[in-house]
């Protein structure tokens, strides 16, 4: 239902039956002006059709960790599949670039991505610095126009998916993780993307209805403080009847039933002293909510906590333990089977650190609702993916400032060891033979000559697959469903050696180049870099 | 042109001729599920039409500062003006809430915001904690549905506008500030919002073409490293002619002209030794770009800096000073009037701190291009705006946990002193008389009984105006253009006492309540809060 709705909402789209980008604001104008000014300069120099290869990669894992999850690929493919400048957009560009010649705008209105090739690591994969997440090949002027939208679609998606995966790792597999961040996200699209990619990274559900609608993600929610405050007392409840779920029984006055039980609990021997004053507007709100949702009742219990209970992380541990004791006591006292195991949800500015602290203190929380810190990636609000030219007209290119890029159109492999864990990623030139299972191979650090190791892989995976073949005859990888991507992501995380994934001092995963590529990088480097003069 | 395009793109919209939200994904489903489950519980309890008043406010200024700029109001008004659930949306909600009665969905499909009132501080104003930015009144079930979208539209908008204003304050009025953050923003909408609100907060232009198109913001851009790397050498340049801007002259071989000048500069007495090797692909790229944009040439000079120049903040200061000296030397040596004043733009992970550091070291930068740290609000990635029930059916409500909310429908005023600076904001009950110029008035801290002060205002401004009158006959405030909001914002910032605005240890601006409201808050507080028992 939801998936169908989403497909309808976004339109069937153009190229290859791929739907349009989820956010209708993702158009060819969603780019930096310099992509258009450069396109003009390329066109003016007659270079616009030069065949260029760009790598999209990042330089450093986020959040002090040693892994990243790749997100945003599907939206990139949707973008290029439907890439076409409209007449109104062209008119706007003319007004923005008034000195450019007419022929350029005619060229702009003619372009699409039919001669662009995109190779990518599957979405939801565990990925590492320097290894291209995507390799994009095509006419240089067109590929430049894709740079900013691709980065805008991949950077945040990968960042927040990684953040979600980190929260899953610290919370453990048995806990329910709920994403509650829409109101604090960086704008509406930030909120929608957060819900989607947190689910991909291992969350169970979101509070965001639009994300449920667009992506078919499970949605969850109960009530807020305002609901509690809106009740004055039990007189607010007019319709007090409640039918049993199979319709066989009917309680005529649920409010009295609640009051009677409250009195019984207060008097019960094992519970005496646990209960003090009951705030009647709170009781009315809970009763009313139970009448509306008898099968999915969950009460928010901290609206009136002025007597000293505070929901910071330390007390959350204590409070959850006390609540569990109380639930168990009720189960024992009145023989309500299962009451002791009732769900305890916690949500109050939670993040990786506070969940880690709760684990250390011991807690009885079943579900965590996580908002601000998760969706805004508060601990590190940006991932620095870059988009670098590595080859033009079959000539390798290298950028030497600050961070040296790895030149050439490449192939990338993940090599697995005896115990089934990935050992190292290796990049080779396009035409080098693929690493073979059981064959010894030298893996070199791309820039540090002393760092190298022989590996005998037990299993080899080529990392990048063809998601947009352009004019080649390569088969196109299908875009999997969000649930498939999520399962793949969970599977990949499970396969990693635990010391790469731990929160404290994780071991860096090794990324390498072949001996041949190493030599070539250093040949180019020495060739391009001027010799300094000390003055 | 752009404004017209944007209006056309977004549709004329419904209520009162107000256009739809800029982002088509901002629909009534862009909310937390619990807003719908609460709406059902209200409906089930027959309380859904209860008249509720909510305050939207924040508790703490961001970035360690003592002020905030309010952004996002126009989008909130666009949202409510066009609020209507479609049949497909209702169908989705039915599937998401299968236990709810049919009558509820009939009610949902009937609602709009015609009986909602919205009072707000004008967008672009300097605002402070606890004072409502918006007061929203209407049927409780409808107002709850607005909570999440309003927070999602206001939180990030206000955060990033404030961040931009802080960058403007530290850079000074004479500098050009360019927002370059699209690729690192939290998703496409984050990028578009960032461009809009950074302009509002005092930036001069953006690199984001879509923002230029949607909002008519000036757009800027030149070329990237990839453009430089894409050239092999001067042979890449085929068409070498360049006409003068008035068409009267034509240079047949601009490439030779550049080479001749390069030789002359290298030989010039005052410049000897400044120039060393020239990287020919860099020279080709610059020459080619100059041929394409002879009137707006700006060269990116750090692609080949391997000889030791690094663009961190310390060296940016040094480098800009050296570049200025060089420009001046060329002006002097060859008599090119104005060459010494050529624009120097700096952009490399800049933020408030690095600009402040540059100021202290002395620099010759004319324009700053700022991206990641600006648009993701890296220093603090979220603003904690909240939406609290303060009155229902004319009964004041107070929330007592953690942060106490200020009950009642209120009026808010800014009181100005003799020197023209704002002195204090004061909140009063709805029916209290407004503060009068020249009349002594007691302003009390809302929660701390010992903090109070008499004020004799020289000027009084009521802060909230009616932006959506509902069924009342109040005149509706117009939504000003982005340039008007920007000017207002700059004007407000100028009017603030400088010690509130400084980066280091700013003085908190005072926010107060009237004596009458103070007494009422504390009466309610004691009434609601249970007396604790020490055990």
mmCIF file of C-alpha atoms in Angstrom, chain B residues 93-296:
data_model
loop_
_atom_site.group_PDB
_atom_site.id
_atom_site.type_symbol
_atom_site.label_atom_id
_atom_site.label_comp_id
_atom_site.label_asym_id
_atom_site.label_seq_id
_atom_site.Cartn_x
_atom_site.Cartn_y
_atom_site.Cartn_z
ATOM 1 C CA UNK B 93 -3.960 6.684 7.872
ATOM 2 C CA UNK B 94 -6.766 4.125 8.038
ATOM 3 C CA UNK B 95 -4.255 1.390 7.277
ATOM 4 C CA UNK B 96 -1.824 2.785 9.861
ATOM 5 C CA UNK B 97 -4.498 3.029 12.595
ATOM 6 C CA UNK B 98 -6.692 0.013 11.911
ATOM 7 C CA UNK B 99 -8.452 -0.022 15.280
ATOM 8 C CA UNK B 100 -9.834 3.527 14.978
ATOM 9 C CA UNK B 101 -13.492 4.170 14.204
ATOM 10 C CA UNK B 102 -14.685 5.394 10.803
ATOM 11 C CA UNK B 103 -16.145 8.584 12.200
ATOM 12 C CA UNK B 104 -12.658 9.737 13.143
ATOM 13 C CA UNK B 105 -11.439 9.543 9.546
ATOM 14 C CA UNK B 106 -14.512 11.434 8.392
ATOM 15 C CA UNK B 107 -13.615 14.093 10.934
ATOM 16 C CA UNK B 108 -9.981 14.111 9.734
ATOM 17 C CA UNK B 109 -10.979 14.604 6.120
ATOM 18 C CA UNK B 110 -13.144 17.572 7.119
ATOM 19 C CA UNK B 111 -10.509 19.604 8.937
ATOM 20 C CA UNK B 112 -8.578 22.623 7.727
ATOM 21 C CA UNK B 113 -7.066 25.596 9.574
ATOM 22 C CA UNK B 114 -9.863 28.114 9.048
ATOM 23 C CA UNK B 115 -10.574 28.191 12.801
ATOM 24 C CA UNK B 116 -6.912 28.366 13.811
ATOM 25 C CA UNK B 117 -5.269 31.623 14.942
ATOM 26 C CA UNK B 118 -1.534 32.201 14.653
ATOM 27 C CA UNK B 119 0.263 35.096 16.344
ATOM 28 C CA UNK B 120 3.984 35.385 15.745
ATOM 29 C CA UNK B 121 7.032 37.559 16.111
ATOM 30 C CA UNK B 122 8.012 38.804 12.615
ATOM 31 C CA UNK B 123 10.445 36.523 10.796
ATOM 32 C CA UNK B 124 14.045 37.747 10.976
ATOM 33 C CA UNK B 125 13.596 39.254 14.465
ATOM 34 C CA UNK B 126 16.131 38.862 17.254
ATOM 35 C CA UNK B 127 14.453 36.613 19.813
ATOM 36 C CA UNK B 128 15.167 35.163 23.234
ATOM 37 C CA UNK B 129 14.447 32.043 25.290
ATOM 38 C CA UNK B 130 11.004 31.412 26.849
ATOM 39 C CA UNK B 131 9.244 34.176 24.890
ATOM 40 C CA UNK B 132 6.833 32.509 22.450
ATOM 41 C CA UNK B 133 7.900 32.917 18.833
ATOM 42 C CA UNK B 134 4.434 31.788 17.886
ATOM 43 C CA UNK B 135 1.155 31.399 19.758
ATOM 44 C CA UNK B 136 -1.202 28.970 18.076
ATOM 45 C CA UNK B 137 -4.857 28.719 19.076
ATOM 46 C CA UNK B 138 -7.585 26.433 17.808
ATOM 47 C CA UNK B 139 -9.294 23.044 18.237
ATOM 48 C CA UNK B 140 -6.885 20.915 20.252
ATOM 49 C CA UNK B 141 -6.903 17.982 17.803
ATOM 50 C CA UNK B 142 -6.010 20.237 14.861
ATOM 51 C CA UNK B 143 -3.319 22.173 16.723
ATOM 52 C CA UNK B 144 -1.630 18.918 17.760
ATOM 53 C CA UNK B 145 -1.338 17.952 14.095
ATOM 54 C CA UNK B 146 0.533 21.220 13.476
ATOM 55 C CA UNK B 147 3.106 20.681 16.230
ATOM 56 C CA UNK B 148 5.655 18.546 14.369
ATOM 57 C CA UNK B 149 5.543 20.357 11.000
ATOM 58 C CA UNK B 150 5.832 23.760 12.723
ATOM 59 C CA UNK B 151 8.804 22.594 14.782
ATOM 60 C CA UNK B 152 10.386 21.004 11.727
ATOM 61 C CA UNK B 153 9.969 24.266 9.788
ATOM 62 C CA UNK B 154 11.115 26.607 12.581
ATOM 63 C CA UNK B 155 13.873 24.717 14.388
ATOM 64 C CA UNK B 156 16.437 24.427 11.616
ATOM 65 C CA UNK B 157 15.443 27.706 9.936
ATOM 66 C CA UNK B 158 16.050 29.655 13.145
ATOM 67 C CA UNK B 159 19.229 27.745 13.923
ATOM 68 C CA UNK B 160 20.881 28.354 10.564
ATOM 69 C CA UNK B 161 19.713 31.976 10.303
ATOM 70 C CA UNK B 162 21.311 32.558 13.694
ATOM 71 C CA UNK B 163 24.479 30.817 12.560
ATOM 72 C CA UNK B 164 24.645 33.030 9.468
ATOM 73 C CA UNK B 165 24.089 36.170 11.535
ATOM 74 C CA UNK B 166 26.922 35.132 13.864
ATOM 75 C CA UNK B 167 29.228 34.668 10.866
ATOM 76 C CA UNK B 168 28.237 38.117 9.588
ATOM 77 C CA UNK B 169 28.953 39.679 12.988
ATOM 78 C CA UNK B 170 32.434 38.183 13.153
ATOM 79 C CA UNK B 171 33.320 38.860 9.497
ATOM 80 C CA UNK B 172 32.195 42.485 9.632
ATOM 81 C CA UNK B 173 29.901 44.402 7.302
ATOM 82 C CA UNK B 174 32.423 45.097 4.552
ATOM 83 C CA UNK B 175 33.156 41.466 3.676
ATOM 84 C CA UNK B 176 31.371 39.421 1.087
ATOM 85 C CA UNK B 177 29.883 36.281 2.608
ATOM 86 C CA UNK B 178 29.110 33.404 0.268
ATOM 87 C CA UNK B 179 27.255 30.259 1.321
ATOM 88 C CA UNK B 180 28.803 27.187 -0.354
ATOM 89 C CA UNK B 181 27.241 24.386 1.704
ATOM 90 C CA UNK B 182 24.831 22.500 -0.554
ATOM 91 C CA UNK B 183 26.974 19.386 -0.950
ATOM 92 C CA UNK B 184 27.493 18.968 2.790
ATOM 93 C CA UNK B 185 24.015 19.920 3.968
ATOM 94 C CA UNK B 186 21.709 17.404 5.633
ATOM 95 C CA UNK B 187 19.904 16.382 2.468
ATOM 96 C CA UNK B 188 18.641 18.425 -0.472
ATOM 97 C CA UNK B 189 16.039 20.355 1.493
ATOM 98 C CA UNK B 190 18.621 21.095 4.185
ATOM 99 C CA UNK B 191 20.746 22.624 1.447
ATOM 100 C CA UNK B 192 17.932 24.698 -0.008
ATOM 101 C CA UNK B 193 16.787 25.895 3.423
ATOM 102 C CA UNK B 194 20.364 26.699 4.373
ATOM 103 C CA UNK B 195 20.832 28.913 1.313
ATOM 104 C CA UNK B 196 17.596 30.764 1.963
ATOM 105 C CA UNK B 197 18.087 31.315 5.677
ATOM 106 C CA UNK B 198 21.790 32.134 5.455
ATOM 107 C CA UNK B 199 20.868 34.922 3.068
ATOM 108 C CA UNK B 200 18.198 36.051 5.529
ATOM 109 C CA UNK B 201 20.800 36.067 8.315
ATOM 110 C CA UNK B 202 23.162 38.323 6.375
ATOM 111 C CA UNK B 203 24.999 36.355 3.701
ATOM 112 C CA UNK B 204 25.378 38.020 0.300
ATOM 113 C CA UNK B 205 24.962 35.082 -2.043
ATOM 114 C CA UNK B 206 24.894 31.299 -2.410
ATOM 115 C CA UNK B 207 26.389 28.768 -4.788
ATOM 116 C CA UNK B 208 23.055 26.915 -4.838
ATOM 117 C CA UNK B 209 21.321 27.469 -8.186
ATOM 118 C CA UNK B 210 17.999 26.042 -6.977
ATOM 119 C CA UNK B 211 17.912 28.606 -4.167
ATOM 120 C CA UNK B 212 18.513 31.357 -6.701
ATOM 121 C CA UNK B 213 15.651 30.005 -8.745
ATOM 122 C CA UNK B 214 13.224 29.549 -5.846
ATOM 123 C CA UNK B 215 13.938 32.654 -3.792
ATOM 124 C CA UNK B 216 15.710 35.083 -6.102
ATOM 125 C CA UNK B 217 18.869 34.981 -3.973
ATOM 126 C CA UNK B 218 22.082 36.104 -5.748
ATOM 127 C CA UNK B 219 24.111 33.079 -6.899
ATOM 128 C CA UNK B 220 27.882 32.879 -7.300
ATOM 129 C CA UNK B 221 30.440 30.399 -8.515
ATOM 130 C CA UNK B 222 33.628 29.954 -10.497
ATOM 131 C CA UNK B 223 35.338 26.599 -10.959
ATOM 132 C CA UNK B 224 36.646 23.646 -8.984
ATOM 133 C CA UNK B 225 39.866 21.656 -8.746
ATOM 134 C CA UNK B 226 38.506 19.162 -11.253
ATOM 135 C CA UNK B 227 38.386 21.884 -13.896
ATOM 136 C CA UNK B 228 42.061 22.605 -13.304
ATOM 137 C CA UNK B 229 42.934 18.900 -13.380
ATOM 138 C CA UNK B 230 41.014 18.342 -16.597
ATOM 139 C CA UNK B 231 43.569 20.329 -18.618
ATOM 140 C CA UNK B 232 46.811 18.707 -19.738
ATOM 141 C CA UNK B 233 48.500 21.827 -21.042
ATOM 142 C CA UNK B 234 48.106 24.871 -23.262
ATOM 143 C CA UNK B 235 47.559 22.702 -26.351
ATOM 144 C CA UNK B 236 44.106 21.895 -24.953
ATOM 145 C CA UNK B 237 42.968 25.406 -25.827
ATOM 146 C CA UNK B 238 41.759 25.520 -29.403
ATOM 147 C CA UNK B 239 39.855 28.785 -29.804
ATOM 148 C CA UNK B 240 42.331 31.421 -28.575
ATOM 149 C CA UNK B 241 40.595 34.628 -29.651
ATOM 150 C CA UNK B 242 39.170 37.079 -27.170
ATOM 151 C CA UNK B 243 37.150 40.186 -27.996
ATOM 152 C CA UNK B 244 37.178 43.208 -25.712
ATOM 153 C CA UNK B 245 33.981 43.682 -23.764
ATOM 154 C CA UNK B 246 32.731 46.520 -26.006
ATOM 155 C CA UNK B 247 33.579 44.494 -29.120
ATOM 156 C CA UNK B 248 35.936 47.168 -30.454
ATOM 157 C CA UNK B 249 39.094 45.088 -30.156
ATOM 158 C CA UNK B 250 40.016 41.473 -30.672
ATOM 159 C CA UNK B 251 43.001 39.567 -29.338
ATOM 160 C CA UNK B 252 43.799 36.795 -31.822
ATOM 161 C CA UNK B 253 45.954 34.698 -29.505
ATOM 162 C CA UNK B 254 45.057 35.193 -25.875
ATOM 163 C CA UNK B 255 47.211 32.206 -24.876
ATOM 164 C CA UNK B 256 50.360 33.864 -26.207
ATOM 165 C CA UNK B 257 49.335 37.098 -24.523
ATOM 166 C CA UNK B 258 49.102 35.261 -21.188
ATOM 167 C CA UNK B 259 52.488 33.615 -21.751
ATOM 168 C CA UNK B 260 54.106 36.921 -22.634
ATOM 169 C CA UNK B 261 52.737 38.544 -19.519
ATOM 170 C CA UNK B 262 53.899 35.646 -17.421
ATOM 171 C CA UNK B 263 57.421 36.127 -18.740
ATOM 172 C CA UNK B 264 57.271 39.889 -18.139
ATOM 173 C CA UNK B 265 56.063 39.417 -14.564
ATOM 174 C CA UNK B 266 58.756 36.849 -13.853
ATOM 175 C CA UNK B 267 61.390 39.275 -15.094
ATOM 176 C CA UNK B 268 60.030 42.383 -13.424
ATOM 177 C CA UNK B 269 62.573 43.744 -10.944
ATOM 178 C CA UNK B 270 60.217 44.132 -8.001
ATOM 179 C CA UNK B 271 58.767 40.644 -8.479
ATOM 180 C CA UNK B 272 61.890 38.655 -9.154
ATOM 181 C CA UNK B 273 61.954 35.440 -7.178
ATOM 182 C CA UNK B 274 58.213 35.491 -6.423
ATOM 183 C CA UNK B 275 57.419 33.162 -9.283
ATOM 184 C CA UNK B 276 58.875 29.743 -9.658
ATOM 185 C CA UNK B 277 57.652 26.927 -11.852
ATOM 186 C CA UNK B 278 54.301 27.405 -13.525
ATOM 187 C CA UNK B 279 52.161 24.290 -13.728
ATOM 188 C CA UNK B 280 51.044 24.259 -17.348
ATOM 189 C CA UNK B 281 47.777 22.418 -16.902
ATOM 190 C CA UNK B 282 46.827 24.948 -14.204
ATOM 191 C CA UNK B 283 47.811 27.793 -16.531
ATOM 192 C CA UNK B 284 45.773 26.232 -19.341
ATOM 193 C CA UNK B 285 42.730 25.901 -17.105
ATOM 194 C CA UNK B 286 42.954 29.497 -15.914
ATOM 195 C CA UNK B 287 43.486 30.791 -19.432
ATOM 196 C CA UNK B 288 40.562 28.765 -20.677
ATOM 197 C CA UNK B 289 38.314 29.964 -17.869
ATOM 198 C CA UNK B 290 39.341 33.554 -18.564
ATOM 199 C CA UNK B 291 38.381 33.070 -22.212
ATOM 200 C CA UNK B 292 34.940 31.854 -21.102
ATOM 201 C CA UNK B 293 34.375 34.516 -18.436
ATOM 202 C CA UNK B 294 36.549 37.500 -19.351
ATOM 203 C CA UNK B 295 34.493 39.839 -17.125
ATOM 204 C CA UNK B 296 34.169 37.662 -14.039
#
